[in-house]
mmCIF file of C-alpha atoms in Angstrom:
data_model
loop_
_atom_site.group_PDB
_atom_site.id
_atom_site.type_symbol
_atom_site.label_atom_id
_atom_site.label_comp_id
_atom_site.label_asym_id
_atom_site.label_seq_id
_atom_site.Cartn_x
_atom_site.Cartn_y
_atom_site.Cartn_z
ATOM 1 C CA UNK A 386 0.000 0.000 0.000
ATOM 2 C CA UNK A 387 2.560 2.156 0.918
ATOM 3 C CA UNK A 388 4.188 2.559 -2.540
ATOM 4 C CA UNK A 389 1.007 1.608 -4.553
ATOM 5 C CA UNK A 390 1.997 -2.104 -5.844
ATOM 6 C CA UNK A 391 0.896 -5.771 -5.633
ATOM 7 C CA UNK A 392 3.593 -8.706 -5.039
ATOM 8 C CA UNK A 393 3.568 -11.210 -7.807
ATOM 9 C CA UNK A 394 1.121 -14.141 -7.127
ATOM 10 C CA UNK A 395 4.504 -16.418 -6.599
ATOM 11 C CA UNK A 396 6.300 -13.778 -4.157
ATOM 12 C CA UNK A 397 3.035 -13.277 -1.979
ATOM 13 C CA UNK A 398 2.165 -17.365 -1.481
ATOM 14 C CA UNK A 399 6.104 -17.444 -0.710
ATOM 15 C CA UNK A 400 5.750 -14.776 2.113
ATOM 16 C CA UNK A 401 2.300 -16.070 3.346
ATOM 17 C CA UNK A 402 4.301 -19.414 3.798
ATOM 18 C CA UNK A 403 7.077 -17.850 5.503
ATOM 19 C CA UNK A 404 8.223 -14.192 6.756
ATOM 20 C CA UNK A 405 11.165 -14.779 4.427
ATOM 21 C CA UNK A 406 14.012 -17.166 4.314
ATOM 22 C CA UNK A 407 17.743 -17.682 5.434
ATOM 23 C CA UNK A 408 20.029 -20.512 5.275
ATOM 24 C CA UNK A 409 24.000 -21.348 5.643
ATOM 25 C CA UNK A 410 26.247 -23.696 5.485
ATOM 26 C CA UNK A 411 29.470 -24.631 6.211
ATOM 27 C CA UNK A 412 32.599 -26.113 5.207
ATOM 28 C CA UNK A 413 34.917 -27.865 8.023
ATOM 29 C CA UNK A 414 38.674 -26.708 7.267
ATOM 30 C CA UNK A 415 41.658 -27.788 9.370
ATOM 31 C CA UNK A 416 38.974 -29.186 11.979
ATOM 32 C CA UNK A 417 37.678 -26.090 12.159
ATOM 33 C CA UNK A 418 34.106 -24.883 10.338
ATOM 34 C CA UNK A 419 34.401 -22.025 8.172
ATOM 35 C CA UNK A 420 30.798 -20.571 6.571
ATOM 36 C CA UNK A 421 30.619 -20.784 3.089
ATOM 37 C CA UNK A 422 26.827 -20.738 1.388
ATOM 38 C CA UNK A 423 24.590 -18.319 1.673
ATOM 39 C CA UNK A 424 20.656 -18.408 0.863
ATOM 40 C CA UNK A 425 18.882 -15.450 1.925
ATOM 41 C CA UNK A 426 14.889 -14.044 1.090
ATOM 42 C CA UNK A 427 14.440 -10.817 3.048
ATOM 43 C CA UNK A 428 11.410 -10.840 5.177
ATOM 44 C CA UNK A 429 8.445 -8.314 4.932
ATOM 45 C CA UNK A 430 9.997 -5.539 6.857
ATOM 46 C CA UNK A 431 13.119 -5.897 5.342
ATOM 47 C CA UNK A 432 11.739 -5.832 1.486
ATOM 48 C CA UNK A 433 13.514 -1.881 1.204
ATOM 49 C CA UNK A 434 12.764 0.230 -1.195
ATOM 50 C CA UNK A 435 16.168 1.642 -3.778
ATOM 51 C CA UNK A 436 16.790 4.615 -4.894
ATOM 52 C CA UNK A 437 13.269 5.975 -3.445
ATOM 53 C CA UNK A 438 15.432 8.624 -1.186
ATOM 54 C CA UNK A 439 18.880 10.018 -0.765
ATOM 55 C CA UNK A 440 21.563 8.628 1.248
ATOM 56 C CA UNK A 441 22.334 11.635 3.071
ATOM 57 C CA UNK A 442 20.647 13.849 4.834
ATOM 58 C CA UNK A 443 21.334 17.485 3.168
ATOM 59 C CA UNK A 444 18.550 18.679 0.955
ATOM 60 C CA UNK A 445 20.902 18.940 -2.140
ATOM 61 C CA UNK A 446 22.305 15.443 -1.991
ATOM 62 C CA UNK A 447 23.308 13.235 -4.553
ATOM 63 C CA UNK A 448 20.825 9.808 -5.137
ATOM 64 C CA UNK A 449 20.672 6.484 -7.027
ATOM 65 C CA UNK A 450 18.371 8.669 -9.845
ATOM 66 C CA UNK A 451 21.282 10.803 -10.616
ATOM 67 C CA UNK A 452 23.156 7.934 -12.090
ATOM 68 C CA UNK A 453 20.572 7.472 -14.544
ATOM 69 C CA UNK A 454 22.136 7.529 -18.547
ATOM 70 C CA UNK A 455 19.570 7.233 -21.367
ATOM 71 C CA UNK A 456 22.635 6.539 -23.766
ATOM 72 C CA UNK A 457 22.749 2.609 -21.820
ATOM 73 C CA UNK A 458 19.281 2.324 -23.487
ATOM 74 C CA UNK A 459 20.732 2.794 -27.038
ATOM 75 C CA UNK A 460 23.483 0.286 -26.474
ATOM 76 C CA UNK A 461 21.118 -2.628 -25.024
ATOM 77 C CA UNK A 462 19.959 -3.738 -28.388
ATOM 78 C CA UNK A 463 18.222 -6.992 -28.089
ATOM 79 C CA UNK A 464 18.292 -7.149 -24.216
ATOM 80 C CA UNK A 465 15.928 -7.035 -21.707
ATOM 81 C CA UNK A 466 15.586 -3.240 -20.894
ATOM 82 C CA UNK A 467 17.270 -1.895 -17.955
ATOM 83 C CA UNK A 468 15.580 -0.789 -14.624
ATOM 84 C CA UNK A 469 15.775 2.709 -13.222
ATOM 85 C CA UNK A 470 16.746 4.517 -10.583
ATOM 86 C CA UNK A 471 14.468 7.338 -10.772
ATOM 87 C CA UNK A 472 10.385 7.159 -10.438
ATOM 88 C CA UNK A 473 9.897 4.995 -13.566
ATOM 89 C CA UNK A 474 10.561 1.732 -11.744
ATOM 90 C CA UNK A 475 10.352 0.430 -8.365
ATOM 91 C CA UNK A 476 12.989 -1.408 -7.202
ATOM 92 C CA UNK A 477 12.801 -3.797 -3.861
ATOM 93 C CA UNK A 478 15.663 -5.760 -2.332
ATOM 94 C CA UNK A 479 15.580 -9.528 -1.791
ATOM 95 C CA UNK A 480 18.937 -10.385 -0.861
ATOM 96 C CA UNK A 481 21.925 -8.167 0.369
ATOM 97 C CA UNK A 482 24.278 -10.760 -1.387
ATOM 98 C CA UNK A 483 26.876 -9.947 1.603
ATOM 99 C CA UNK A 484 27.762 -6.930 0.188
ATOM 100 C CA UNK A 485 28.895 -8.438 -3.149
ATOM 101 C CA UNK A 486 25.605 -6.755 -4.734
ATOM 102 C CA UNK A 487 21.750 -6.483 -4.643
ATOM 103 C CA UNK A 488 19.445 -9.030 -5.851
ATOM 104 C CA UNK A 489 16.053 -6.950 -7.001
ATOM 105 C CA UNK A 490 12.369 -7.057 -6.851
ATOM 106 C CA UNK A 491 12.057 -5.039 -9.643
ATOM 107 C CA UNK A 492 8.752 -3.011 -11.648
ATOM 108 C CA UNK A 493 10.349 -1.170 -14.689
ATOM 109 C CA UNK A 494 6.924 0.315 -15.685
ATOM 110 C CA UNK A 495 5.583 2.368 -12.843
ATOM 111 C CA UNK A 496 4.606 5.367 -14.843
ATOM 112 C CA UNK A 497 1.487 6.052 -14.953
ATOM 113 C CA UNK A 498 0.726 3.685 -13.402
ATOM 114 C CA UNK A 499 2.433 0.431 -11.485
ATOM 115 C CA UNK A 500 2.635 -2.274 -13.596
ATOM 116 C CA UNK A 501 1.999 -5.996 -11.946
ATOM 117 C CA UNK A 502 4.777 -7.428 -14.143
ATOM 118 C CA UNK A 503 7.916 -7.825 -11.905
ATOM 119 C CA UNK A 504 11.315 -9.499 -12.739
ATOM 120 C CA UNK A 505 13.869 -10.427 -11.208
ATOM 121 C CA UNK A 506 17.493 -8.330 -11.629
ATOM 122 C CA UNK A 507 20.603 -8.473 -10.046
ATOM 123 C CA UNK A 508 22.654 -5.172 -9.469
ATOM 124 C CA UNK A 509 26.582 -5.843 -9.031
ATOM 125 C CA UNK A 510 28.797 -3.252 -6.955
ATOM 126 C CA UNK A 511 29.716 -0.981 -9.592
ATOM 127 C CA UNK A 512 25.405 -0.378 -10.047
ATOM 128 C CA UNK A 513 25.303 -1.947 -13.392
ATOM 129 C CA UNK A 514 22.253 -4.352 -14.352
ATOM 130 C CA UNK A 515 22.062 -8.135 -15.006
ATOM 131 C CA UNK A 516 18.642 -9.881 -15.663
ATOM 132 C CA UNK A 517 18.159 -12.971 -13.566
ATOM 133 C CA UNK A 518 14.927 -14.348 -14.058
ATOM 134 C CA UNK A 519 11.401 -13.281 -15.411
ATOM 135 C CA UNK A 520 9.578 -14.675 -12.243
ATOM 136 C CA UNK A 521 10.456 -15.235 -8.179
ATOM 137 C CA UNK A 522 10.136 -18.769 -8.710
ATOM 138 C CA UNK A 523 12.641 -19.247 -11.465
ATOM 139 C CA UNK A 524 14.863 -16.875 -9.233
ATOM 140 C CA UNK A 525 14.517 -19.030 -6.134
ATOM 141 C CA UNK A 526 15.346 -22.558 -8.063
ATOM 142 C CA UNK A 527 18.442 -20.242 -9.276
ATOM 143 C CA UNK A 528 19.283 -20.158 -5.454
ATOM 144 C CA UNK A 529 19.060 -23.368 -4.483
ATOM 145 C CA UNK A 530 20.406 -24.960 -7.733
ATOM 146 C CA UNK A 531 23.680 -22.673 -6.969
ATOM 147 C CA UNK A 532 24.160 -23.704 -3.268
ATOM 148 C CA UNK A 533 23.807 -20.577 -2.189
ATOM 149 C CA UNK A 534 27.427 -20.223 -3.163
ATOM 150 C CA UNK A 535 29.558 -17.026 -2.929
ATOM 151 C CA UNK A 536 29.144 -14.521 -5.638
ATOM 152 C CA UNK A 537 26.836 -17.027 -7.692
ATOM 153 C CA UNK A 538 25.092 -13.955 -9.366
ATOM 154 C CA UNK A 539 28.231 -12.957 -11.216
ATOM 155 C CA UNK A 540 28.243 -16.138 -13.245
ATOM 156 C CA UNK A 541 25.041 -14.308 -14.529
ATOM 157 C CA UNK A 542 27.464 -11.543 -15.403
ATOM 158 C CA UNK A 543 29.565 -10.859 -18.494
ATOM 159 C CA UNK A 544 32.844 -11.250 -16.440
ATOM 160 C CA UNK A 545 31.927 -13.981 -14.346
ATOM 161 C CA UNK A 546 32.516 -14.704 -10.791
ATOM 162 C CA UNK A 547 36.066 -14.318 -9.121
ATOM 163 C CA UNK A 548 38.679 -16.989 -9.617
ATOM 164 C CA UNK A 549 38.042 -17.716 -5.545
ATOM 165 C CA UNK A 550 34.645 -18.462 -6.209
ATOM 166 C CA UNK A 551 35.305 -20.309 -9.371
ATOM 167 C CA UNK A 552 37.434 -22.678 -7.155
ATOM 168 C CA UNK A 553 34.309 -22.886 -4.626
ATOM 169 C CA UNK A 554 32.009 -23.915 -7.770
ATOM 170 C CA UNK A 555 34.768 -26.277 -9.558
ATOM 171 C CA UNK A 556 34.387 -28.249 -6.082
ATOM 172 C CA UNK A 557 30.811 -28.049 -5.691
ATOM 173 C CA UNK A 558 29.210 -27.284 -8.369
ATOM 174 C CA UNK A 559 31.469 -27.974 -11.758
ATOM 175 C CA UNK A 560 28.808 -28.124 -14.558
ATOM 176 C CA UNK A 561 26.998 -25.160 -13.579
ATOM 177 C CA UNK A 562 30.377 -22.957 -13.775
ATOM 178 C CA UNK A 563 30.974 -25.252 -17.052
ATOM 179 C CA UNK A 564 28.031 -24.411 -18.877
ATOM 180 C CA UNK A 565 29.335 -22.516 -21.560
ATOM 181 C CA UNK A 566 31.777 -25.495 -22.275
ATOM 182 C CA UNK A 567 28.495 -27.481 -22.078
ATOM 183 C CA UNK A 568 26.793 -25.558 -24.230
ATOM 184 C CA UNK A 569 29.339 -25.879 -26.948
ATOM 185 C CA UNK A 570 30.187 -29.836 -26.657
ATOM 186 C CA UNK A 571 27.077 -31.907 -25.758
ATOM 187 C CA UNK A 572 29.238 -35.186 -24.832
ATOM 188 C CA UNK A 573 31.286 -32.956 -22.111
ATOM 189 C CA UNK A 574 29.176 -34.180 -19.429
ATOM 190 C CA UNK A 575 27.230 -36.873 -20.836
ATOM 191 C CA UNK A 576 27.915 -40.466 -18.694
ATOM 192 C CA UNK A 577 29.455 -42.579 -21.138
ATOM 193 C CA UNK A 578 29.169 -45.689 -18.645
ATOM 194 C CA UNK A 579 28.680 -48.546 -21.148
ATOM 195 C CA UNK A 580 25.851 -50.523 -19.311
ATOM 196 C CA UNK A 581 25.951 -53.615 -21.635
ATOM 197 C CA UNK A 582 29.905 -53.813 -20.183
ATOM 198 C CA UNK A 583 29.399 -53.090 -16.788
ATOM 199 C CA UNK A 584 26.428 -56.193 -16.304
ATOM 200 C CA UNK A 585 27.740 -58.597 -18.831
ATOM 201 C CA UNK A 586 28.563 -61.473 -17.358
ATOM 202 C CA UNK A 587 32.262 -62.115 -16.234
ATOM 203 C CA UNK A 588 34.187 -65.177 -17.447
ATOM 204 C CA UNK A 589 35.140 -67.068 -14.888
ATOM 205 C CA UNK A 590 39.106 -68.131 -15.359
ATOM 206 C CA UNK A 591 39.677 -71.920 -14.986
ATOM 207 C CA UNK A 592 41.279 -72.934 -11.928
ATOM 208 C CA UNK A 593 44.514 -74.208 -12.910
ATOM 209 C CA UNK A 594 44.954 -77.233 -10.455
ATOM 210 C CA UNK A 595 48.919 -77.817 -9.795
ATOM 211 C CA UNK A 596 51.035 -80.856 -10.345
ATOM 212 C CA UNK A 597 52.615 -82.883 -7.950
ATOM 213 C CA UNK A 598 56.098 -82.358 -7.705
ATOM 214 C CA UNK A 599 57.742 -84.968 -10.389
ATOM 215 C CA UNK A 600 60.359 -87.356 -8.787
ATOM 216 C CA UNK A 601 63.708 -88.364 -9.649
ATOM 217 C CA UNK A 602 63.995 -91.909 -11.175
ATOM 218 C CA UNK A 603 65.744 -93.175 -8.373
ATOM 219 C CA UNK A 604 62.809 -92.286 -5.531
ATOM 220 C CA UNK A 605 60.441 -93.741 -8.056
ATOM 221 C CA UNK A 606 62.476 -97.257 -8.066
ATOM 222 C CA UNK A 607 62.885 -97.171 -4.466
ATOM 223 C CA UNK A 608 59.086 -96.629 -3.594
ATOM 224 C CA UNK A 609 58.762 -99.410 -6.017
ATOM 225 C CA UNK A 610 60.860 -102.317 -4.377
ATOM 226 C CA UNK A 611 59.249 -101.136 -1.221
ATOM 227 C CA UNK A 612 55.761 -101.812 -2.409
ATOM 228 C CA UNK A 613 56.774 -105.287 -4.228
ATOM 229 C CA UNK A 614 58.701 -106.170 -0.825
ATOM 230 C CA UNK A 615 55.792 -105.480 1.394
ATOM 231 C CA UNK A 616 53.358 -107.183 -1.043
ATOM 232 C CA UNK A 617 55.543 -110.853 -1.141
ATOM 233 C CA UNK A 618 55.229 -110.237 3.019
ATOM 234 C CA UNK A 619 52.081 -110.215 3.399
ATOM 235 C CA UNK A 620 51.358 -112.737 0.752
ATOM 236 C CA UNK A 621 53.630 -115.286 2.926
ATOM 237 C CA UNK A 622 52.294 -114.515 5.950
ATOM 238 C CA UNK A 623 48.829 -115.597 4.440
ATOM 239 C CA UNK A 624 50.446 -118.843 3.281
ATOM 240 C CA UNK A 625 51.798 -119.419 6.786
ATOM 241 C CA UNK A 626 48.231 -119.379 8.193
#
């Protein structure tokens, strides 16, 4: 009511559901746990308003609207236009991104009147613009798909996220920071288990059964006299019965 617009249908079940949404997650290092993802929906109370007022407090002081440069229109071409700073947009804050950026409720048409289409933008530390998503929905899949991960929003950027963070995703989330190597060669990724290998049948190797040790000829005479000798014994000691 305050600044005369409706949540999307998706944003307002989300916030009937839950008065926002925070979640982290660590990573144990040397025995010791050091915080590393970070999933954040700011509540009601928190859903801030940018660029509505000035920073400071004198009368004459600069604001977000005074960054505003209808050349960056010209130069967008085929891309989604830009949100302002001034009154033709509202702009709301979802998630403080730990002070690597702003990720943005945003209206772009709020002249004359507020238009219910939102979308979802993220604005980087130098104040430029990247599109996210076209819905909160799609935005919050975005968040948990990416872990929550530091800096995730840049890989939505054209220069990417910080070789840290790439080191972060390369551990725990290599295809998404691999998807323009993806995009390019289908069979990158693709599981080329062979299934008909891995459940044929193995062939069992024949158990070769070892051979007595041979003897020399002169053990094999001996053991034969032996046998003869004991055989002419016993046959005389029947005969004596």
């Amino acid at each position: 009511q305050k600044n005369s617009c409706v949540l999307p249908e998706d944003l307002k079940n989300f916030y009937l559901m839950t008065d926002g949404f925070q979640m982290t997650w660590s990573v144990k290092t040397d025995d010791t746990p050091m915080p590393l993802g970070s999933m954040v929906i700011n509540s009601i109370s928190k859903l801030c308003r940018l660029g509505g007022s000035s920073m400071y407090t004198l009368p004459s002081a600069p604001t977000l609207a005074d960054l505003e440069d209808d050349t960056d229109e010209e130069e967008n071409g085929d891309k989604p236009e830009k949100p302002h700073f001034d009154s033709r947009s509202l702009i709301f804050e979802l998630d403080p991104c730990n002070g690597n950026g702003k990720v943005c409720l945003v209206y772009k048409h709020a002249e004359p009147v507020v238009s219910p289409d939102t979308e979802i933008w993220f604005l980087d530390r130098a104040l430029y613009w990247h599109f996210l998503t076209k819905t909160f929905t799609a935005y919050y899949r975005l968040l948990i798909t990416h872990l929550g991960l530091p800096q995730w929003q840049y890989a939505f950027t054209s220069y990417g996220v910080s070789p840290q963070a790439k080191q972060w995703f390369n551990m725990y989330k290599p295809i998404t920071i691999n998807t323009a190597l993806l995009s390019e060669e289908a069979d990158s990724f693709v599981n080329k288990l062979d299934p008909n290998k891995v459940f044929k049948g193995k062939n069992k190797t024949p158990v070769l059964k070892r051979k007595p040790p041979s003897q020399p000829p002169g053990s094999q005479k001996c053991h034969t006299s032996m046998t003869s000798a004991r055989t002419s014994s016993l046959a005389g000691n029947s005969s004596r019965k």
